[in-house]
Tab-separated table of C-alpha atoms in Angstrom:
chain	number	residue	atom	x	y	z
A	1	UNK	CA	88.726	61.995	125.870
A	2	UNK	CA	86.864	62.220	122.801
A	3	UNK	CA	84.561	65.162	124.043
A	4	UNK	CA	87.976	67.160	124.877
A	5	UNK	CA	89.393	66.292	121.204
A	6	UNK	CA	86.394	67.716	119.839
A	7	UNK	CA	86.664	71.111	122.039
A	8	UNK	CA	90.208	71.027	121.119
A	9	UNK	CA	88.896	70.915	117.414
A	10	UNK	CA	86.689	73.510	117.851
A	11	UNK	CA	88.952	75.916	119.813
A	12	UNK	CA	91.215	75.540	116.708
A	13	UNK	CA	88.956	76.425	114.204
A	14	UNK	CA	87.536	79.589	116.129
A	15	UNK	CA	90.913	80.652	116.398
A	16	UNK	CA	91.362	80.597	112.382
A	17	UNK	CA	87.693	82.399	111.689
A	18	UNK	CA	89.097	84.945	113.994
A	19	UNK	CA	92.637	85.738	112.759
A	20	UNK	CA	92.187	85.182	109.193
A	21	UNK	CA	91.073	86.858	106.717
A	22	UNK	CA	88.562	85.175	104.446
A	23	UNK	CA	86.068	88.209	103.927
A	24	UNK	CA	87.160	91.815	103.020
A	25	UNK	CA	86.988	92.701	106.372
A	26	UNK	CA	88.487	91.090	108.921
A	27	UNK	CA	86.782	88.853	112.022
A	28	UNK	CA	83.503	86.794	111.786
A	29	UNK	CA	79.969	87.596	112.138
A	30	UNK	CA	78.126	86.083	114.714
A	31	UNK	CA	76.031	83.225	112.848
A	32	UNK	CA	78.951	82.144	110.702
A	33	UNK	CA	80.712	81.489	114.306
A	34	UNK	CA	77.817	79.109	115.239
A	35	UNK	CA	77.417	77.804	111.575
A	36	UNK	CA	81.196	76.239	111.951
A	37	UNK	CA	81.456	75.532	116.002
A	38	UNK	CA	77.968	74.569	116.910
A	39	UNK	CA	74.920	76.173	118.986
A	40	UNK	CA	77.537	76.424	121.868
A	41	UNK	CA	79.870	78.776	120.199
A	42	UNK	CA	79.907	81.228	122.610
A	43	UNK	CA	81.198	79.044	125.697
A	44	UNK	CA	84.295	78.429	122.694
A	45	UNK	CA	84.579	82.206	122.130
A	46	UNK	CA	84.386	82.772	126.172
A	47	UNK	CA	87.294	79.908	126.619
A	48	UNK	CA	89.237	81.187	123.541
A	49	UNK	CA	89.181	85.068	125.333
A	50	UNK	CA	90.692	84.531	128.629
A	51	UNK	CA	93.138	82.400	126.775
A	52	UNK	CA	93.772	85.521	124.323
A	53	UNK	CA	93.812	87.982	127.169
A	54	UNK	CA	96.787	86.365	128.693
A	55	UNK	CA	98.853	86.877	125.396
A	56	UNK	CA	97.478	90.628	125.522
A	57	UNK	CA	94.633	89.942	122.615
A	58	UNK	CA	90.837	90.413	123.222
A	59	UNK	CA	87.560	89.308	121.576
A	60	UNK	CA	86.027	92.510	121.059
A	61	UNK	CA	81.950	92.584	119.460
A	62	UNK	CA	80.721	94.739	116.861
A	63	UNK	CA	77.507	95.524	116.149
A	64	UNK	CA	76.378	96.576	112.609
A	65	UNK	CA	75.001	100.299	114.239
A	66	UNK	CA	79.098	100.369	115.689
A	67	UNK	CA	78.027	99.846	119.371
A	68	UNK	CA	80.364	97.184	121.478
A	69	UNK	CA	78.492	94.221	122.660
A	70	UNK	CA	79.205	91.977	125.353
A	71	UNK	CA	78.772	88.059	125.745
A	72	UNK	CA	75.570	88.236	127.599
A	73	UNK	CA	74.280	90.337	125.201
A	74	UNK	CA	70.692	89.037	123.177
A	75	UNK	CA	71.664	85.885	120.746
A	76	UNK	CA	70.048	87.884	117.959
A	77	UNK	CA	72.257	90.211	117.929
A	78	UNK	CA	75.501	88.949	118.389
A	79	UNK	CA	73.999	86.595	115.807
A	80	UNK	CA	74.452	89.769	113.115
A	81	UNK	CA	77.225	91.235	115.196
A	82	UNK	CA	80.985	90.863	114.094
A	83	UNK	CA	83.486	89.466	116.204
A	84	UNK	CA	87.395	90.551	115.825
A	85	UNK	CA	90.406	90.124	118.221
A	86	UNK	CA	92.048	93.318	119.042
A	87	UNK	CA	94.805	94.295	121.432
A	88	UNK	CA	93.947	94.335	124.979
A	89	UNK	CA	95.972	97.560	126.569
A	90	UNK	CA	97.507	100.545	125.025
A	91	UNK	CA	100.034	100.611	122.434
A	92	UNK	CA	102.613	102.637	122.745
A	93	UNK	CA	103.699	106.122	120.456
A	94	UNK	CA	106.668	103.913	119.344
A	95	UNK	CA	105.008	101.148	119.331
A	96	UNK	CA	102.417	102.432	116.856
A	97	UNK	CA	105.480	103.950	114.599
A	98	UNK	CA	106.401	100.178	113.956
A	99	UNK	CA	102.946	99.307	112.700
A	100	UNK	CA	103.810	101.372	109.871
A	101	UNK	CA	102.135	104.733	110.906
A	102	UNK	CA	103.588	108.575	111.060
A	103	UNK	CA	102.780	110.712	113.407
A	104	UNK	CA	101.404	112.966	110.957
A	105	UNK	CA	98.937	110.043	110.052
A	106	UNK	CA	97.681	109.012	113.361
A	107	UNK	CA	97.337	112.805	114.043
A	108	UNK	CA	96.001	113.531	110.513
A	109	UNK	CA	93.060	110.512	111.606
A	110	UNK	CA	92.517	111.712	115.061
A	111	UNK	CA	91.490	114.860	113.676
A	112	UNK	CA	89.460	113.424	110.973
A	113	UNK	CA	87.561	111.494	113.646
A	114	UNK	CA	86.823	114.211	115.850
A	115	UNK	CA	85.616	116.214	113.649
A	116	UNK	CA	83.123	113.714	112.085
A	117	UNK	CA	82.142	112.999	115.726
A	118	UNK	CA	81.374	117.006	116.219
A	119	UNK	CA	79.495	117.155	113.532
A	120	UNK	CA	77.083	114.221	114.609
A	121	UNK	CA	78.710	111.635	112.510
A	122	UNK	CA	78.812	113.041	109.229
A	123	UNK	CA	80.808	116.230	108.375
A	124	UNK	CA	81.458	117.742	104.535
A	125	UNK	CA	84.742	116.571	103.110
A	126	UNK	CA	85.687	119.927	102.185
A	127	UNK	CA	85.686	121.251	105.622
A	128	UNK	CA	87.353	118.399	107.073
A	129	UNK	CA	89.920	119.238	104.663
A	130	UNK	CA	89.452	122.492	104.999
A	131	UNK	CA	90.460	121.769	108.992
A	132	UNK	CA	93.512	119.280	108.157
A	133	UNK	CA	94.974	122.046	105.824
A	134	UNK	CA	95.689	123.707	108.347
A	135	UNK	CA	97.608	120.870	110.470
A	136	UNK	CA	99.664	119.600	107.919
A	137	UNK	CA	101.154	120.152	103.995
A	138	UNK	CA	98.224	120.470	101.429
A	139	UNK	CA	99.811	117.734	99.206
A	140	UNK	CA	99.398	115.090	102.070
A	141	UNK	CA	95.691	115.931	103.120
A	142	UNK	CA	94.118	113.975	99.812
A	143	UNK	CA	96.465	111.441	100.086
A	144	UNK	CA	96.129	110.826	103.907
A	145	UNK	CA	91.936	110.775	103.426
A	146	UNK	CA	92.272	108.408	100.736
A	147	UNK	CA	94.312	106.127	103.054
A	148	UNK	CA	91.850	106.558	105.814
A	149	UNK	CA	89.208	105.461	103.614
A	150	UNK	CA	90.679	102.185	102.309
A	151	UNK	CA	91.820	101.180	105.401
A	152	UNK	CA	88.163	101.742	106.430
A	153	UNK	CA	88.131	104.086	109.313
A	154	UNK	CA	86.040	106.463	107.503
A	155	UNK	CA	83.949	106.386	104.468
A	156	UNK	CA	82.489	108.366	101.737
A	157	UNK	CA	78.441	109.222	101.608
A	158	UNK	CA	78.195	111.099	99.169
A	159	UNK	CA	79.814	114.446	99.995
A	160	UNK	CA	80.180	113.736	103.264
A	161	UNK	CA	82.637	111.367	105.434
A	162	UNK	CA	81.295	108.949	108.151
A	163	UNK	CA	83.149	106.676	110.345
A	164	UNK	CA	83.997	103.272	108.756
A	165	UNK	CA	83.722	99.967	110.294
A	166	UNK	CA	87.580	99.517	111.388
A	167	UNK	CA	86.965	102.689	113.993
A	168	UNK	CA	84.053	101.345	115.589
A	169	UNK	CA	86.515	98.245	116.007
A	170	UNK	CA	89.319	99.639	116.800
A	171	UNK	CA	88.801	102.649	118.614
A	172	UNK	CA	87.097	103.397	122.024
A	173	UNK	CA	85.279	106.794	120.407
A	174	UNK	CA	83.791	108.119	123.695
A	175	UNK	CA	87.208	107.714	125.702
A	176	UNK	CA	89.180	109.228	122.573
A	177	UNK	CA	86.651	112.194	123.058
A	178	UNK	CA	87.952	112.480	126.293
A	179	UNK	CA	91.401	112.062	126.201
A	180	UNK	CA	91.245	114.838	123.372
A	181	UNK	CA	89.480	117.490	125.697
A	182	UNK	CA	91.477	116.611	128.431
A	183	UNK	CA	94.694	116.525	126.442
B	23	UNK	CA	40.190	132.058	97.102
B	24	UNK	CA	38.103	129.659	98.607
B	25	UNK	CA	38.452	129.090	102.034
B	26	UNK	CA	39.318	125.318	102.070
B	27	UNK	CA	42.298	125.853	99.208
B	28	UNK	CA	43.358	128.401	101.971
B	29	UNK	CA	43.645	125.852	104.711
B	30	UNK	CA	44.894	122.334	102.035
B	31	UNK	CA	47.902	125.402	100.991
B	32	UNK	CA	48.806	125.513	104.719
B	33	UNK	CA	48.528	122.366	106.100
B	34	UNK	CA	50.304	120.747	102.433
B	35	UNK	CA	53.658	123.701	103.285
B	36	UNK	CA	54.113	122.347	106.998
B	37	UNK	CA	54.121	118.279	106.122
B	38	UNK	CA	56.637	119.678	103.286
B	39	UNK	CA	58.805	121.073	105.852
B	40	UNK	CA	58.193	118.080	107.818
B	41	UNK	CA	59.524	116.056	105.470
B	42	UNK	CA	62.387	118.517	104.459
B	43	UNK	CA	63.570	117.637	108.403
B	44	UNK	CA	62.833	113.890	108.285
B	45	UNK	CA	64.156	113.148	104.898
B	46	UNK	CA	67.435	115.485	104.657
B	47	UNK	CA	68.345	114.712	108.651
B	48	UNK	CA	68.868	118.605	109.114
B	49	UNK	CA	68.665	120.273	112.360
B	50	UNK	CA	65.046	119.594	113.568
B	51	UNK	CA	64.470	122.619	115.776
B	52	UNK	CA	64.188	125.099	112.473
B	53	UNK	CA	60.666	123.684	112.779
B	54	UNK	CA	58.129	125.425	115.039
B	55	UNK	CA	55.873	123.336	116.628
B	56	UNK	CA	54.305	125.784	118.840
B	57	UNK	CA	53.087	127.444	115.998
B	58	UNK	CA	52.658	125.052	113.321
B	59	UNK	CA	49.897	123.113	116.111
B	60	UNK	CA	48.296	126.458	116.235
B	61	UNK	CA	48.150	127.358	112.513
B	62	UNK	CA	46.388	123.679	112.150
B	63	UNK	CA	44.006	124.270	114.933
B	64	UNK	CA	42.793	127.425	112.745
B	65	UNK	CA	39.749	126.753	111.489
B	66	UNK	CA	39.520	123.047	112.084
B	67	UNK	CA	35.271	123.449	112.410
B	68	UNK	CA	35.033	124.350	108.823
B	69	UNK	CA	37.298	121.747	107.450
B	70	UNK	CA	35.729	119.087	104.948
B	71	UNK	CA	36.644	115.400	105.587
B	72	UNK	CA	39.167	115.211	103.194
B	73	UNK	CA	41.139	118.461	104.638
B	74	UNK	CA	40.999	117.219	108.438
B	75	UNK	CA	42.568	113.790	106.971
B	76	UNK	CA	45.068	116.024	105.698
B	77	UNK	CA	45.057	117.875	108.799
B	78	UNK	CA	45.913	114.961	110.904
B	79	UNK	CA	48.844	113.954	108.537
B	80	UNK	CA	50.027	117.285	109.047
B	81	UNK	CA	49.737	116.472	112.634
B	82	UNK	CA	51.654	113.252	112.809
B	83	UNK	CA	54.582	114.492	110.825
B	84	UNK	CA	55.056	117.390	113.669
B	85	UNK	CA	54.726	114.202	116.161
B	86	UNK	CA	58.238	112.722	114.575
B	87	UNK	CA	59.572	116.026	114.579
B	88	UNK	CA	59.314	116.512	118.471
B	89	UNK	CA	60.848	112.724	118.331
B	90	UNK	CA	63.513	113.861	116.722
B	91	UNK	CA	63.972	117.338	118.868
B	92	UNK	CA	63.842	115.321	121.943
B	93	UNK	CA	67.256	112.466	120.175
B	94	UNK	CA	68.695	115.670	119.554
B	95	UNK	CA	68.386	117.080	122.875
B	96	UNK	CA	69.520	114.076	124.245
B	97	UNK	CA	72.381	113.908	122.182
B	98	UNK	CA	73.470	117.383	123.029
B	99	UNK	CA	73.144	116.348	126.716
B	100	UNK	CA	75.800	113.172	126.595
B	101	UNK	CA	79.033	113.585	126.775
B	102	UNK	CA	79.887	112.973	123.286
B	103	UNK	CA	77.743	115.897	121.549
B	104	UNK	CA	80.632	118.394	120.897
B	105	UNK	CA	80.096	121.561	118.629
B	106	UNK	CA	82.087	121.631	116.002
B	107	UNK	CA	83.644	125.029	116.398
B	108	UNK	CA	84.511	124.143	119.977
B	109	UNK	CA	86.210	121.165	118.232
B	110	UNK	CA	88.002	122.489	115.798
B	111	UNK	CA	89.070	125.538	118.365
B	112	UNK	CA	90.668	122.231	120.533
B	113	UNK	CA	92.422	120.982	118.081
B	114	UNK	CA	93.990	123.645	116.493
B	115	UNK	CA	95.161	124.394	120.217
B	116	UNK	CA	97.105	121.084	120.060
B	117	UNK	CA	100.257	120.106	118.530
B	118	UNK	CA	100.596	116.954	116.736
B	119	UNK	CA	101.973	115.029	119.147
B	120	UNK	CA	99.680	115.337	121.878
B	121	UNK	CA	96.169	114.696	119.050
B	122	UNK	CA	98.528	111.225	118.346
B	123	UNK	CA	99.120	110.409	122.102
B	124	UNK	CA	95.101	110.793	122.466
B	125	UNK	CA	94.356	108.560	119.838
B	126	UNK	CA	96.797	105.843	120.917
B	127	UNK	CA	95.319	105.862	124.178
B	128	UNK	CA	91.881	104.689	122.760
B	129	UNK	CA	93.270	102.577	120.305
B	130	UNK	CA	92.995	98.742	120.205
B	131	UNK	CA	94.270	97.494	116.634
B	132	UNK	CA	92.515	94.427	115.116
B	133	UNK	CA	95.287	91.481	114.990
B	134	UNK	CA	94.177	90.308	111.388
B	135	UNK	CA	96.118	87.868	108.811
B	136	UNK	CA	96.033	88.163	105.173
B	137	UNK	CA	95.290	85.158	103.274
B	138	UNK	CA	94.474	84.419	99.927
B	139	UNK	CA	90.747	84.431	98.974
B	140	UNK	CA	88.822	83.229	95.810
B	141	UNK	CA	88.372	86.977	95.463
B	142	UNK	CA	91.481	87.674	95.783
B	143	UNK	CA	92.730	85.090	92.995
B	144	UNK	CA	89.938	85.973	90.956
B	145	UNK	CA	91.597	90.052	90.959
B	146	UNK	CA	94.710	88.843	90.673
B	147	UNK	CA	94.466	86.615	87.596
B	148	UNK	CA	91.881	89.796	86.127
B	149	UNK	CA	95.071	91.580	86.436
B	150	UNK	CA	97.411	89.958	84.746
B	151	UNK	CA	94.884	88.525	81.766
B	152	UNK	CA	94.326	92.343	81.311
B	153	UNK	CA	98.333	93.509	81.634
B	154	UNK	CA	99.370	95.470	78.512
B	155	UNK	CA	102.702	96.088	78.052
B	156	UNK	CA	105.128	98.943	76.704
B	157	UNK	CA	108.345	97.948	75.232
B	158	UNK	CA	111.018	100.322	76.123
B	159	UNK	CA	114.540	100.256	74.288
B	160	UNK	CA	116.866	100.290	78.111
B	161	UNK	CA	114.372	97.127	79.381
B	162	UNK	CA	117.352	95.138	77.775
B	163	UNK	CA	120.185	96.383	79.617
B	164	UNK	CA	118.043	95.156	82.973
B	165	UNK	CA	119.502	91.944	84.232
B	166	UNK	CA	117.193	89.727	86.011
B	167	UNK	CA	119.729	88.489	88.882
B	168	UNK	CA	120.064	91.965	90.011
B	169	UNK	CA	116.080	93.043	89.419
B	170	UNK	CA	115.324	90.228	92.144
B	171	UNK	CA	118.173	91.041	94.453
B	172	UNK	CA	116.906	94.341	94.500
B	173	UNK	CA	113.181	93.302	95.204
B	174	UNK	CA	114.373	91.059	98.040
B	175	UNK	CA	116.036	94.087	99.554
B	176	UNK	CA	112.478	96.422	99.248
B	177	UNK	CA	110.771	93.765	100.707
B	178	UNK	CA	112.525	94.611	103.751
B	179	UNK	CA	111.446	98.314	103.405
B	180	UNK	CA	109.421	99.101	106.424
B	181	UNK	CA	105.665	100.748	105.146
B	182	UNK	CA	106.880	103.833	106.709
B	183	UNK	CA	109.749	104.290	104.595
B	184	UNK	CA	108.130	102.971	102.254
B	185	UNK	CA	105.465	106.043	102.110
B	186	UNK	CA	107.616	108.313	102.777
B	187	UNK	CA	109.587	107.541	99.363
B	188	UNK	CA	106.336	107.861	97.518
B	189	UNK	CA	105.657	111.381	99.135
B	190	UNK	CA	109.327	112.778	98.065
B	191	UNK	CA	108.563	111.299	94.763
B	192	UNK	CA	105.019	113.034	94.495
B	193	UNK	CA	106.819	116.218	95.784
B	194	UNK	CA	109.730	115.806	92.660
B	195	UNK	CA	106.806	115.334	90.149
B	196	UNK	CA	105.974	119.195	90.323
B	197	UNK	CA	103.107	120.441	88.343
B	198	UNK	CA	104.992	119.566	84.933
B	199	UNK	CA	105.528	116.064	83.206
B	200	UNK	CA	108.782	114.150	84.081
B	201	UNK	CA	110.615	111.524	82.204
B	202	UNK	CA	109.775	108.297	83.398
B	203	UNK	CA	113.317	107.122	83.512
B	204	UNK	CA	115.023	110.081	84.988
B	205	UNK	CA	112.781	110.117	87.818
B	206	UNK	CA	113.256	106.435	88.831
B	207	UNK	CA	116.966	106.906	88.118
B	208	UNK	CA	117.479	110.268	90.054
B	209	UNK	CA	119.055	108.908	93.255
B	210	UNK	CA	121.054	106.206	91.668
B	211	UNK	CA	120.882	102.641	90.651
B	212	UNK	CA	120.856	101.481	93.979
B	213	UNK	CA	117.126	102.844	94.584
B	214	UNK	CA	115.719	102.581	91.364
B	215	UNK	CA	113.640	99.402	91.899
B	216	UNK	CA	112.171	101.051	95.051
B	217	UNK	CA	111.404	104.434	93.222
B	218	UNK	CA	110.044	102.219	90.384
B	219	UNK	CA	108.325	100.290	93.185
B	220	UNK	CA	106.839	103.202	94.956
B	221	UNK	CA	105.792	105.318	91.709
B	222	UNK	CA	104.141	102.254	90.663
B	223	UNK	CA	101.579	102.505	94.102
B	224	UNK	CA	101.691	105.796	93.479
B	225	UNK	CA	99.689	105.235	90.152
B	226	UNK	CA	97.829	102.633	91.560
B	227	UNK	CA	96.363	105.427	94.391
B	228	UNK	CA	95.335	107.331	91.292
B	229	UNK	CA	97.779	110.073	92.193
B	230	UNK	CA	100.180	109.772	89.267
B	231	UNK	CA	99.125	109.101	85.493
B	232	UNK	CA	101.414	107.626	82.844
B	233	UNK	CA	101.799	108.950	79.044
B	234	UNK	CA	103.536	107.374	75.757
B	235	UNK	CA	104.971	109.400	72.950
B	236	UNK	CA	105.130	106.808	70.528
B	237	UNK	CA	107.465	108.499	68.211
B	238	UNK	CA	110.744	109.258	71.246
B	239	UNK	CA	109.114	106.212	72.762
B	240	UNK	CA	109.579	108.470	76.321
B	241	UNK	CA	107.000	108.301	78.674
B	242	UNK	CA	106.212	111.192	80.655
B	243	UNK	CA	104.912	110.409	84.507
B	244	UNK	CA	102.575	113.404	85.927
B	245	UNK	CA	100.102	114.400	88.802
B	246	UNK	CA	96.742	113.689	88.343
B	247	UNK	CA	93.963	113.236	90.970
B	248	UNK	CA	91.933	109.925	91.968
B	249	UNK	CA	89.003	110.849	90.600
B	250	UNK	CA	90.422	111.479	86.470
B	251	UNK	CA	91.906	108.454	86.405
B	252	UNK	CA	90.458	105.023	83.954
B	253	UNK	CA	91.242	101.668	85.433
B	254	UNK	CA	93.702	99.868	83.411
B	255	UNK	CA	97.211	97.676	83.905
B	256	UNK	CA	100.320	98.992	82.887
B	257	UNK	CA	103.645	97.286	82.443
B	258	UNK	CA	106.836	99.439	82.392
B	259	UNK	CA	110.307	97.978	82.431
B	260	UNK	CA	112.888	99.375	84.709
């Protein structure tokens, strides 16, 4: 009985690092998961998933080089890896309206994406907005980018933009290639 | 010339192109390794010690550039090399609506809940310990009942409508200076707070600058761009 309080416990406390914010970006790296539940954090994180996946959430792993890694995957590095809960299946167009985005925007960062991607990861900011000039009004192209950067899909390096953190998260980059050629 | 300075001048331009390739991540076929190898087998009997240890750093650097030819090769081969012409060809052949729709299919938002964090405090009280304020002669005829029914009622705002009052007010701006008070005021009392609200984020962004005459007391709101702007609290009435 006292065993299954202490899961309980634990369960509980996973379920906070996960969902709430405490760093500037959100989820938990992999050590600072087994700092607070114990060497056996990732039979917690394996419990806490399926029960996630039935309310349509997943436990989705991050490496710091943006690959996805899986459970089984080496200790050391989901150790340095960060772990976030995302949305299982696809949102949809209306859906996505209510989280506060235009079309224009999602549009605006699809193309931003893709274009990074086709230029191996790191294109000139004046071409992409060079390329999203024409798509949409001059006026909004600054003000989009500058969105897309603080929300962290894509960053500044130097003159150049690269993809940020919160696309490797939140975006499946190899099927959104696809889906774009095939569109 | 002597012959050695010949061959130390040869071997000393390919490990700088070398590193030009290495260093700067450019594309590493502009390198010839055919006939760089060559050009360092030339001569290679009547090389001193000292040039053939140059020699074989010469030699190495070409190694990590066929490293990197064959990444890049690879990477041309998977599915996810993409030129960027070809790219930007594709997309210009969409409309917006189907470049959204392929996005959303891929797309797997982080759930994520904001909560206050020491940093967060520690910005916040920065914020208001630095907060300088401009008096303004109509801040009296604001009554504070109102002010918060009003912000109760933007809270409700959704962030769409929300950005899309900031864009009409970036659009009413113009390229010339506008009263601060006429533009929160130019759709009625109703919206005012919002306008006030939304020209405020506006300034935040860095995409709108505030300026006092000190003799009207007016102060004129214009464009400016995120990168002119110094980092300092304002408080305006409204």
């Amino acid at each position: 009985m006292e065993q299954e309080e202490k899961i309980r416990s634990k369960v509980a406390r996973a379920v906070q690092l996960l969902l709430f914010k405490s760093h500037r970006i959100p989820g938990v790296k992999g050590w600072e998961l087994k700092k607070n539940l114990g060497p056996g954090y990732l039979s917690i994180i394996k419990f806490l998933n399926t029960r996630f996946q039935e309310l349509g959430l997943t436990i989705k792993i991050v490496s710091d080089d943006g690959n996805e890694l899986s459970m089984s995957d080496d200790e050391s590095k989901l150790s340095t890896a960060r772990f976030y809960v995302t949305l299982k299946d696809e949102l949809s167009l209306t859906a996505v309206k209510t989280l506060g985005w235009s079309i224009d925007e999602i549009a605006g960062l699809a193309v931003v994406i893709s274009t990074i991607i086709s230029h191996k990861g790191s294109a000139p900011v004046r071409e992409v907005e060079e390329i999203l000039k024409k798509k949409f009004p001059e006026w909004k192209v600054k003000l989009n980018l500058a969105r897309y950067i603080r929300r962290g899909y894509i960053a500044e390096d130097g003159e150049n933009l690269v993809l940020g953190w919160r696309t490797f998260a939140e975006l499946d980059v190899e099927k959104f290639i696809h889906y774009i050629l095939s569109a | 010339m002597p012959q050695s300075n010949k061959y130390v001048e040869l071997i000393e331009r390919i490990i700088r192109l070398c590193d030009e390739v290495i260093e700067k991540n450019i594309d590493p076929f502009i390198v010839d390794v055919k006939e760089n190898l060559e050009k360092l087998r030339e001569g290679l009997f009547e090389m001193d010690e000292k040039i053939l240890v140059m020699n074989m750093a010469a030699l190495l650097k070409l190694i990590y550039v066929i490293l990197l030819q064959q990444e890049d090769v690879k990477k041309r081969a998977s599915r996810l090399y993409l030129d960027p012409f070809l790219m930007e060809v594709r997309l210009m052949g969409l409309d917006k609506e189907k470049i959204a729709e392929a996005f959303i299919k891929a797309f797997r938002p982080i759930a994520e809940n904001e909560q206050a964090t020491m940093s967060i405090m520690r910005t916040a009280y920065g914020y208001w310990a630095n907060l300088r304020e401009y008096r303004l002669p109509e801040a009296q005829e604001a009554s504070m009942p109102n002010a918060l029914n009003t912000i109760r009622e933007i809270l409700e705002v959704e962030e769409a409508d929300f950005e899309n009052e900031m864009e009409k007010i970036l659009e009413e701006i113009g390229q010339e200076p506008v009263e601060y008070y006429d533009l929160i005021k130019r759709d009625g009392e109703e919206k005012k707070v919002l306008r006030a609200l939304a020209l405020s984020f506006l300034m935040t962004r860095g995409l709108v600058s505030i300026m006092q005459d000190p003799i009207s007391e007016k102060v004129w709101v214009f464009k400016t761009t995120p990168k002119n702007i110094d980092k300092h609290s304002v408080a305006l009435s409204i």
